[in-house]
XYZ file of C-alpha atoms in Angstrom:
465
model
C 230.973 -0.536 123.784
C 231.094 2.404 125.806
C 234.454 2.305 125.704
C 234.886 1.621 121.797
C 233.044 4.989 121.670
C 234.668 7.200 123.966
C 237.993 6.088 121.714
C 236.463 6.657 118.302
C 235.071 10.464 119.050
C 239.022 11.245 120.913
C 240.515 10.088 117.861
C 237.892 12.241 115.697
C 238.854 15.587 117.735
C 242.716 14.764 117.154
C 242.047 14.361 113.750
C 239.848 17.686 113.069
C 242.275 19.813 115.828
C 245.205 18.572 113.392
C 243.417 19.422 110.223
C 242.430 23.129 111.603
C 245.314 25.526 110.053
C 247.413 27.698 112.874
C 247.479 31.151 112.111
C 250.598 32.387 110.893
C 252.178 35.179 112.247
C 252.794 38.424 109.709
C 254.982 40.816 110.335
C 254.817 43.818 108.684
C 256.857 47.008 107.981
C 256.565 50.248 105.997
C 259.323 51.711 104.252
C 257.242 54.954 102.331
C 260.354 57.206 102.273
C 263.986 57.796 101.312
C 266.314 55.335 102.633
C 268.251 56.784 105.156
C 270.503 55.781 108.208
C 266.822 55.975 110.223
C 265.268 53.435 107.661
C 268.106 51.172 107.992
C 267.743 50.965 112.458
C 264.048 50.542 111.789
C 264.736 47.824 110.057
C 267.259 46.203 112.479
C 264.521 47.179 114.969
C 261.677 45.479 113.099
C 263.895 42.185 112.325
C 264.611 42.175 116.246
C 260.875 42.016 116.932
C 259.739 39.391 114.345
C 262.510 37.096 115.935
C 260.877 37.790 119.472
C 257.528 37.342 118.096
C 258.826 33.832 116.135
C 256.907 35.567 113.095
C 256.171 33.333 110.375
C 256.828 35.786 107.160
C 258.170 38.964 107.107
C 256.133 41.557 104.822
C 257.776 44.859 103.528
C 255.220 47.319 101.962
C 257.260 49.668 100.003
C 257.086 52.862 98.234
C 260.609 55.150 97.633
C 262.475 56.241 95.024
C 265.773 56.130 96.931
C 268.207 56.812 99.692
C 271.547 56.500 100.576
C 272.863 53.044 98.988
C 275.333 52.629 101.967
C 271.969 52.136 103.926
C 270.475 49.921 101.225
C 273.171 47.492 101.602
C 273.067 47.392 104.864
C 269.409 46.628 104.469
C 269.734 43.523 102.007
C 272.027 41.770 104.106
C 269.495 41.525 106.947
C 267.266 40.602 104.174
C 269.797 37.349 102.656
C 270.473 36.915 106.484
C 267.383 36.731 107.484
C 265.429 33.206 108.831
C 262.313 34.700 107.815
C 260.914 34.502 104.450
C 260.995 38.408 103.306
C 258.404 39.260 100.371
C 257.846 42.932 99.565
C 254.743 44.287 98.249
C 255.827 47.467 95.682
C 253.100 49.529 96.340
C 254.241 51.688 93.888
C 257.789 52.584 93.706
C 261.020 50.775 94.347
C 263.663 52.788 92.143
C 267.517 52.781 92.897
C 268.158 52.137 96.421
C 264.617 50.713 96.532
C 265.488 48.381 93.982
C 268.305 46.912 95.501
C 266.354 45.978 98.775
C 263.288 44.291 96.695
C 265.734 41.918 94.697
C 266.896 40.871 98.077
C 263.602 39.583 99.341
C 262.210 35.967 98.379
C 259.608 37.292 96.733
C 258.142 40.350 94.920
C 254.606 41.525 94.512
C 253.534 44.539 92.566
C 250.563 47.071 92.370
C 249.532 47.448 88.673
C 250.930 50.238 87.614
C 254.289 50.134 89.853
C 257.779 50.193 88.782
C 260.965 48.500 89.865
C 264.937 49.327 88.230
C 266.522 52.388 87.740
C 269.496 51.710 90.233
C 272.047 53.930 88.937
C 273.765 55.883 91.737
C 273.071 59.785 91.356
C 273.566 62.945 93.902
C 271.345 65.130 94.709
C 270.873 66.868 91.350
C 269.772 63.852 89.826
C 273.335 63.683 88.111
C 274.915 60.502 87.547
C 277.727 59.659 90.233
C 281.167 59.000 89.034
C 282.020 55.130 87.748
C 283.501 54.073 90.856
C 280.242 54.192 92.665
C 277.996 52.814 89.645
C 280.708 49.962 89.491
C 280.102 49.440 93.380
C 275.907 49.649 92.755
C 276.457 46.989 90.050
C 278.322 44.517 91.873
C 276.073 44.991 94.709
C 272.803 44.649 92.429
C 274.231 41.191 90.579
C 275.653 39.825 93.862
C 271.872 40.334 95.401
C 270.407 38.251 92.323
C 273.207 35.792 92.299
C 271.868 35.027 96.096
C 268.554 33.614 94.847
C 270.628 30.943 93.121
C 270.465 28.719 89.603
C 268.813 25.911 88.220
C 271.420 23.814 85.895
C 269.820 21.989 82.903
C 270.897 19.674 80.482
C 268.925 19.897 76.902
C 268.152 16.642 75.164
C 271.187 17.570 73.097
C 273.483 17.791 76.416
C 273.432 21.647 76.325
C 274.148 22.709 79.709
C 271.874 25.761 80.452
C 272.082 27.783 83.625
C 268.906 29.178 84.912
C 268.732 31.700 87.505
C 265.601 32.742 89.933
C 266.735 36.662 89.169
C 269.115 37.414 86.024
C 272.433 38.881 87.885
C 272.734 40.710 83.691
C 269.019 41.916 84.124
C 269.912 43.589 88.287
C 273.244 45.203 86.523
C 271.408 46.779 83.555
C 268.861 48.119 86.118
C 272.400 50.495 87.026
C 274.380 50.653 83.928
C 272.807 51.705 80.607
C 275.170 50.495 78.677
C 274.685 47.097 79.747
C 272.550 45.262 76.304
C 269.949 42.666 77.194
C 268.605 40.992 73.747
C 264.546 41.585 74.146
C 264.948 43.379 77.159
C 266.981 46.134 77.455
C 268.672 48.581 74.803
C 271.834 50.389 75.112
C 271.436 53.715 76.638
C 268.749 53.305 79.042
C 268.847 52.207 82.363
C 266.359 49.388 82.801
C 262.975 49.701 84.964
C 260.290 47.139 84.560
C 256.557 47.570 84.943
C 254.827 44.563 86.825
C 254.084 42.930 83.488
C 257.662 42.798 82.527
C 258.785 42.009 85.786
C 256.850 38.802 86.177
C 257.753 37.780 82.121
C 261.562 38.088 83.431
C 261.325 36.803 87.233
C 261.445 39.884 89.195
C 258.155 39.681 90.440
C 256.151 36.710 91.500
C 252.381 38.583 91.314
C 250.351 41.654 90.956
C 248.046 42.069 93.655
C 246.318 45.159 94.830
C 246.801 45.046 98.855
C 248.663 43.148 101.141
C 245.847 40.793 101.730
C 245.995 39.688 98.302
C 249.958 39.470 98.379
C 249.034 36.821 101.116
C 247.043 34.858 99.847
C 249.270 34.617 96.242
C 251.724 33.505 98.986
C 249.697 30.507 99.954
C 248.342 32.794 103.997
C 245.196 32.953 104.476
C 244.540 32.510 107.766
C 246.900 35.231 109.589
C 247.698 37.923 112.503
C 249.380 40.902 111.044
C 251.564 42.785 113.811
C 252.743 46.327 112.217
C 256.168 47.994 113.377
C 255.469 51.341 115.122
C 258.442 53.295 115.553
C 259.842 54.049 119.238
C 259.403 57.134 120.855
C 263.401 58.002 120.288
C 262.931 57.412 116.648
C 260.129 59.940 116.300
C 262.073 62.099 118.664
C 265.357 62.125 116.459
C 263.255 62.648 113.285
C 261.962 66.275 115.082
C 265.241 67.315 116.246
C 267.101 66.890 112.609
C 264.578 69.234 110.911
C 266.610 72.655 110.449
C 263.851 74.753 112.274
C 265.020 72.733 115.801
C 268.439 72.707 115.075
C 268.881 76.372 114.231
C 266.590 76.533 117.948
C 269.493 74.732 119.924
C 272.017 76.338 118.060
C 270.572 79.446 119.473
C 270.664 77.770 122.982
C 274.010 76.824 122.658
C 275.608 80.460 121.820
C 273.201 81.679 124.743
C 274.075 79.676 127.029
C 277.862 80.506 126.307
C 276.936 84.059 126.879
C 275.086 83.875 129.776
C 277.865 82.248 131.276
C 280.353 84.449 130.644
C 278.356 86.958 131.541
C 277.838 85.456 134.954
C 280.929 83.342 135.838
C 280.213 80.515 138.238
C 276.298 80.406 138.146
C 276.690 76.985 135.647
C 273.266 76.783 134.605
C 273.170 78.403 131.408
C 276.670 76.633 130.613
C 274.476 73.440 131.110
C 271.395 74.511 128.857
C 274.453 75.297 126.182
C 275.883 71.545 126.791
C 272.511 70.035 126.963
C 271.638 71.869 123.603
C 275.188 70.772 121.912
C 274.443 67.403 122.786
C 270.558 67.537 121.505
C 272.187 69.024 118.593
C 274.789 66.327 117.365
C 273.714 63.120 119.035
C 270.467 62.772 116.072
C 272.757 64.305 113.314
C 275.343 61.649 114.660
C 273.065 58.669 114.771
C 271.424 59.818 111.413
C 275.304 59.764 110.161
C 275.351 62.995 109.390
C 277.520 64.238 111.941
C 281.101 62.369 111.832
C 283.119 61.960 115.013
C 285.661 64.610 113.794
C 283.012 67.158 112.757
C 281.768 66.924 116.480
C 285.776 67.211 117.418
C 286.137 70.059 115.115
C 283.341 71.921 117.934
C 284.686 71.099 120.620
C 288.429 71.907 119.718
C 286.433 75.284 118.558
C 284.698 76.014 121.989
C 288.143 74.983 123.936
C 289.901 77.941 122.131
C 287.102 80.584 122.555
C 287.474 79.819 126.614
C 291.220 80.198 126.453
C 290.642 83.553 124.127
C 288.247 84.685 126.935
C 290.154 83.646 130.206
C 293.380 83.330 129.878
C 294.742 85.335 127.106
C 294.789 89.082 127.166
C 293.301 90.663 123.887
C 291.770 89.102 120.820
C 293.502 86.900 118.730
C 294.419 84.140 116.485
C 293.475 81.964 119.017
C 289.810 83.468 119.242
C 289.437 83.602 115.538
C 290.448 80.209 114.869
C 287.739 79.241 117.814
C 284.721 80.538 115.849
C 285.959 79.518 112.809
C 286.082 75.990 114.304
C 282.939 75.876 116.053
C 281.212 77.340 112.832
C 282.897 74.261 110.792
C 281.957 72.337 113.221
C 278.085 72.928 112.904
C 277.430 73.456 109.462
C 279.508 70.311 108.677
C 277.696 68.038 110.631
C 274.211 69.277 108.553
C 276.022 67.886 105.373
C 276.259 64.788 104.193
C 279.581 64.793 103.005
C 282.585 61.876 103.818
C 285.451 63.673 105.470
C 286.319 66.465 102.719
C 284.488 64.800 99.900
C 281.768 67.099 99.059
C 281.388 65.252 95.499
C 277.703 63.823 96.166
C 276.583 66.533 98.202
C 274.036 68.803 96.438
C 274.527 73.156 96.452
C 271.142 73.486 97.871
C 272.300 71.173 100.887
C 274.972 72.990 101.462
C 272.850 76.335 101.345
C 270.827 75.324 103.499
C 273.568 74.377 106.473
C 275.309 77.445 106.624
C 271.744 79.123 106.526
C 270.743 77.274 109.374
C 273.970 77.864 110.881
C 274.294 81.388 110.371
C 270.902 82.504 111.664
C 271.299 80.275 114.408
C 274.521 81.860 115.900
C 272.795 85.539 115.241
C 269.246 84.739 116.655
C 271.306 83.267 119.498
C 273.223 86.165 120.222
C 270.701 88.844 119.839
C 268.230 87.198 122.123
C 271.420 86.709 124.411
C 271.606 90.835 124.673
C 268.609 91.082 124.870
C 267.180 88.699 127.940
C 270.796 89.368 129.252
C 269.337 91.963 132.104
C 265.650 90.829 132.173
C 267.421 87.209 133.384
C 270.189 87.930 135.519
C 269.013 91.358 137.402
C 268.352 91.236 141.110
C 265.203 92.671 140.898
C 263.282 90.757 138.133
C 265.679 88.367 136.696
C 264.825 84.487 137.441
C 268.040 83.618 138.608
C 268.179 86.740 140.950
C 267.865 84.521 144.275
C 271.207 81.939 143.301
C 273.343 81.940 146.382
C 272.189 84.751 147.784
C 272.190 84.871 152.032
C 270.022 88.407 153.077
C 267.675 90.990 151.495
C 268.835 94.760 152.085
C 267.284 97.837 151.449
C 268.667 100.572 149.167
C 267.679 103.689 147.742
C 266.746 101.740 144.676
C 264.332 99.164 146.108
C 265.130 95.887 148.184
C 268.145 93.928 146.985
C 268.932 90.312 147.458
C 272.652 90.604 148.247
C 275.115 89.755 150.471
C 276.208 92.496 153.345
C 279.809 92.727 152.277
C 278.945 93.139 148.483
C 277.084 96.613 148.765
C 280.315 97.784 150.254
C 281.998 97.328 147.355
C 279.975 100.332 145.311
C 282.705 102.796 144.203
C 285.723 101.132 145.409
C 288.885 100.896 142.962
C 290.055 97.401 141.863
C 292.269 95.377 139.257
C 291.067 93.761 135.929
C 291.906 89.658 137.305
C 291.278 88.674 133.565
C 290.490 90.059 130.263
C 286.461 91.357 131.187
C 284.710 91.470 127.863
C 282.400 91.545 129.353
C 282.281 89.333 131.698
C 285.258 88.082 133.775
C 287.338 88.617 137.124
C 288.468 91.667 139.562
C 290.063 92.259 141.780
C 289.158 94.350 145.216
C 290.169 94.372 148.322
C 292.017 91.368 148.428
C 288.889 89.369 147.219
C 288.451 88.150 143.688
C 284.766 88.934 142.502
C 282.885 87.841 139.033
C 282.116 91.262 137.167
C 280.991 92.384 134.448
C 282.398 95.386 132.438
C 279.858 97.994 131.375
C 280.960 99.683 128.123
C 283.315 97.720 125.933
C 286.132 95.706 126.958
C 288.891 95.696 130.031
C 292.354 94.420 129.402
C 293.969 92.272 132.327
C 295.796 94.669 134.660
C 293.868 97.133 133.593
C 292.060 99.656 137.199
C 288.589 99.578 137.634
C 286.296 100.879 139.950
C 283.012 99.055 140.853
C 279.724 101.384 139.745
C 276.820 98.851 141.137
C 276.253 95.513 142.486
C 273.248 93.835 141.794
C 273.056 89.843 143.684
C 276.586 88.766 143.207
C 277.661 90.417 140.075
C 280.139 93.281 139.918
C 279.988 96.201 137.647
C 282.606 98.344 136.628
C 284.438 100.199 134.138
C 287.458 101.616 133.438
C 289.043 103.537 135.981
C 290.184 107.294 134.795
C 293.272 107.505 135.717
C 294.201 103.846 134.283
């Protein structure tokens, strides 16, 4: 009897432990700005984590007016792609590019008072894009609807009637206002639906007022939400694309170029100017602002400055083609252009580029002339101890600086390069870095040496040159 017992209550617990509901696994993640090339890897990111996690739904809370529809598209097909049901809860907006990613998910909620449509593909101004890019947004939009699929029914009078979940007509007058919808939608205005009007014509499944209440109208109740943060390098290329930081490393970059030709060989401040190139274009790149020839278009620049500097007497064509480059180079990669088609890209954009370009290179240059001595002099300067082998005493104080240099004070020498102002002499045989002190010395040119601070060499232009 015992026995008979101990069977009935183990068959009770199995019974009860199967009727308890699991917890379902809710994944969830904001998009609450434009759509961008960062708002399309966060969502890569997020899709990559809900896989790990074997998440259960997938749960996007939106509120944008737009973004980049290249970004958008890319967006909806991890959306159809996705294992994972994908509902999105408009919490208030989801216009254009917004639009597009909604009527990709399985199902859409609504805030009262929300809006979904208005998909027509504009620039910056708010102007309507040329037809071949609406034609591309309308495609897009009815392909997205199509996805959801039809329903095929016969009338009792054998009418064949197709039925879709989402109207492909109703997604392509959501771009093109001249598109006519009977009941729906009138010629000349782009369609947007409130909540009501997206639930009479299936683009919306239910108005709730917070995601718990988009759960439970999707049959959840029991649930463990897990939010996407985003990673440290994300938040870290979202400060270095504001203009304030990138005019600051465009300033490091031009300084560091001076410094180093002030000071030939030290390498340091050629490696803050590298570092600060590479701070500079690597978020613009990955943001896809920055093309691959734009960041060519720099370098190509900075080659031809160093072969104006050091190896061709004079300045040039080869010089002036340098900064133009380098210039080019920078503002073009703040612009969100597509090789030379500046079609979408708004004036104000633009503006604001060359302004952040412009007082970038200045501010770089004047602080250069400025911190030029306090950095580099033997006395004070924080690089006054680089290679440096004794400490000897002069009239003017204690000097870090190698025996043989001090002997070099007043001797007569040979311009090795073109010195402006930095470059190569020659004295004695030996080939020294100097530095000219008023204007510029043509190669060949005879110099005599006026001071020698660590293991730079002044001069300037001999007299009787």
């Amino acid at each position: 009897m015992k026995r008979y017992g101990l069977i009935f209550l183990l068959l009770l617990s199995i019974v009860v432990f199967a009727q308890e509901t699991p917890k379902k696994l809710v994944y969830k993640l904001n998009i609450k700005q434009d759509i961008s090339p960062g708002t399309r890897r966060q969502v890569a990111q997020a899709f990559d984590a809900a896989d790990s996690l074997k998440a259960d739904i997938f749960l996007i809370h939106m509120n944008t007016y737009g973004g980049t529809v290249v970004d958008a598209d890319s967006i909806r097909t991890m959306i159809l792609q996705s294992k994972i049901p994908v509902y999105v809860f408009i919490d208030n907006n989801a216009a254009s590019a917004g639009a597009l990613i909604s009527i990709a998910c399985d199902g859409i909620y609504m805030r009262p008072g929300g809006s979904i449509g208005a998909a027509t593909v504009v620039n910056q101004t708010g102007a309507a894009m040329p037809d071949k890019y609406q034609s591309y947004m309308r495609s897009t939009m009815r392909s997205t609807a199509e996805a959801h699929g039809k329903d095929t029914v016969i009338t009792a009078n054998n009418d064949t009637i197709v039925k879709w979940f989402r109207d492909p007509k109703i997604a392509e007058a959501m771009v093109d206002e001249r598109i006519y919808i009977e009941g729906i939608s009138d010629t000349g205005k782009v369609l947007t639906f409130t909540p009501m009007e997206a639930m009479e014509n299936g683009y919306c499944e239910g108005i709730a007022e917070s995601v718990e209440e988009v759960l439970h109208q999707v049959g959840v109740e029991e649930y463990t939400l897990v939010e996407y943060e985003p990673s440290w390098i994300e938040k870290i290329i979202g400060f270095l694309v504001h203009p304030m930081i990138s005019g600051l490393l465009i300033m490091a970059i031009i300084g560091g170029i001076y410094f180093e030709m002030q000071t030939p060989g030290i390498g340091f401040p050629l490696g803050i100017a590298v570092l600060a190139a590479v701070l500079y274009f690597a978020p613009l790149y990955l943001e896809g602002l920055a093309a691959n020839w734009e960041i060519v278009v720099f370098i190509v620049g900075v080659i031809l400055i160093a072969i104006e500097i050091f190896a061709i007497p004079g300045f040039g064509v080869t010089g002036a083609l340098g900064i133009l480059l380098v210039f080019a180079g920078l503002v073009l990669s703040l612009i969100d252009n597509i090789h030379f088609d500046f079609e979408g890209v708004e004036i104000r954009r633009v503006g604001v580029a060359i302004t952040t370009v412009v007082l970038g290179v200045f501010g770089g240059f004047l602080i250069s002339l400025y911190f030029g001595r306090k950095v580099f002099t033997a006395e004070k300067g924080m690089f006054k101890n680089f290679a440096l082998n004794t400490v000897q005493h002069t009239n003017e104080g204690y000097i870090s600086i190698e025996p043989a240099m001090l002997a070099l004070k007043g001797k007569s020498g040979t311009a090795q390069t073109v010195l402006r102002p930095g470059g190569k002499v020659l004295v004695d045989a030996e080939v020294y870095d100097a530095v000219a002190e008023t204007g510029f010395i043509d190669r060949g040119e005879k110099v005599v040496v006026t001071r020698v601070e660590a293991t730079q060499v002044y001069v300037e232009r001999a007299e009787n040159s």
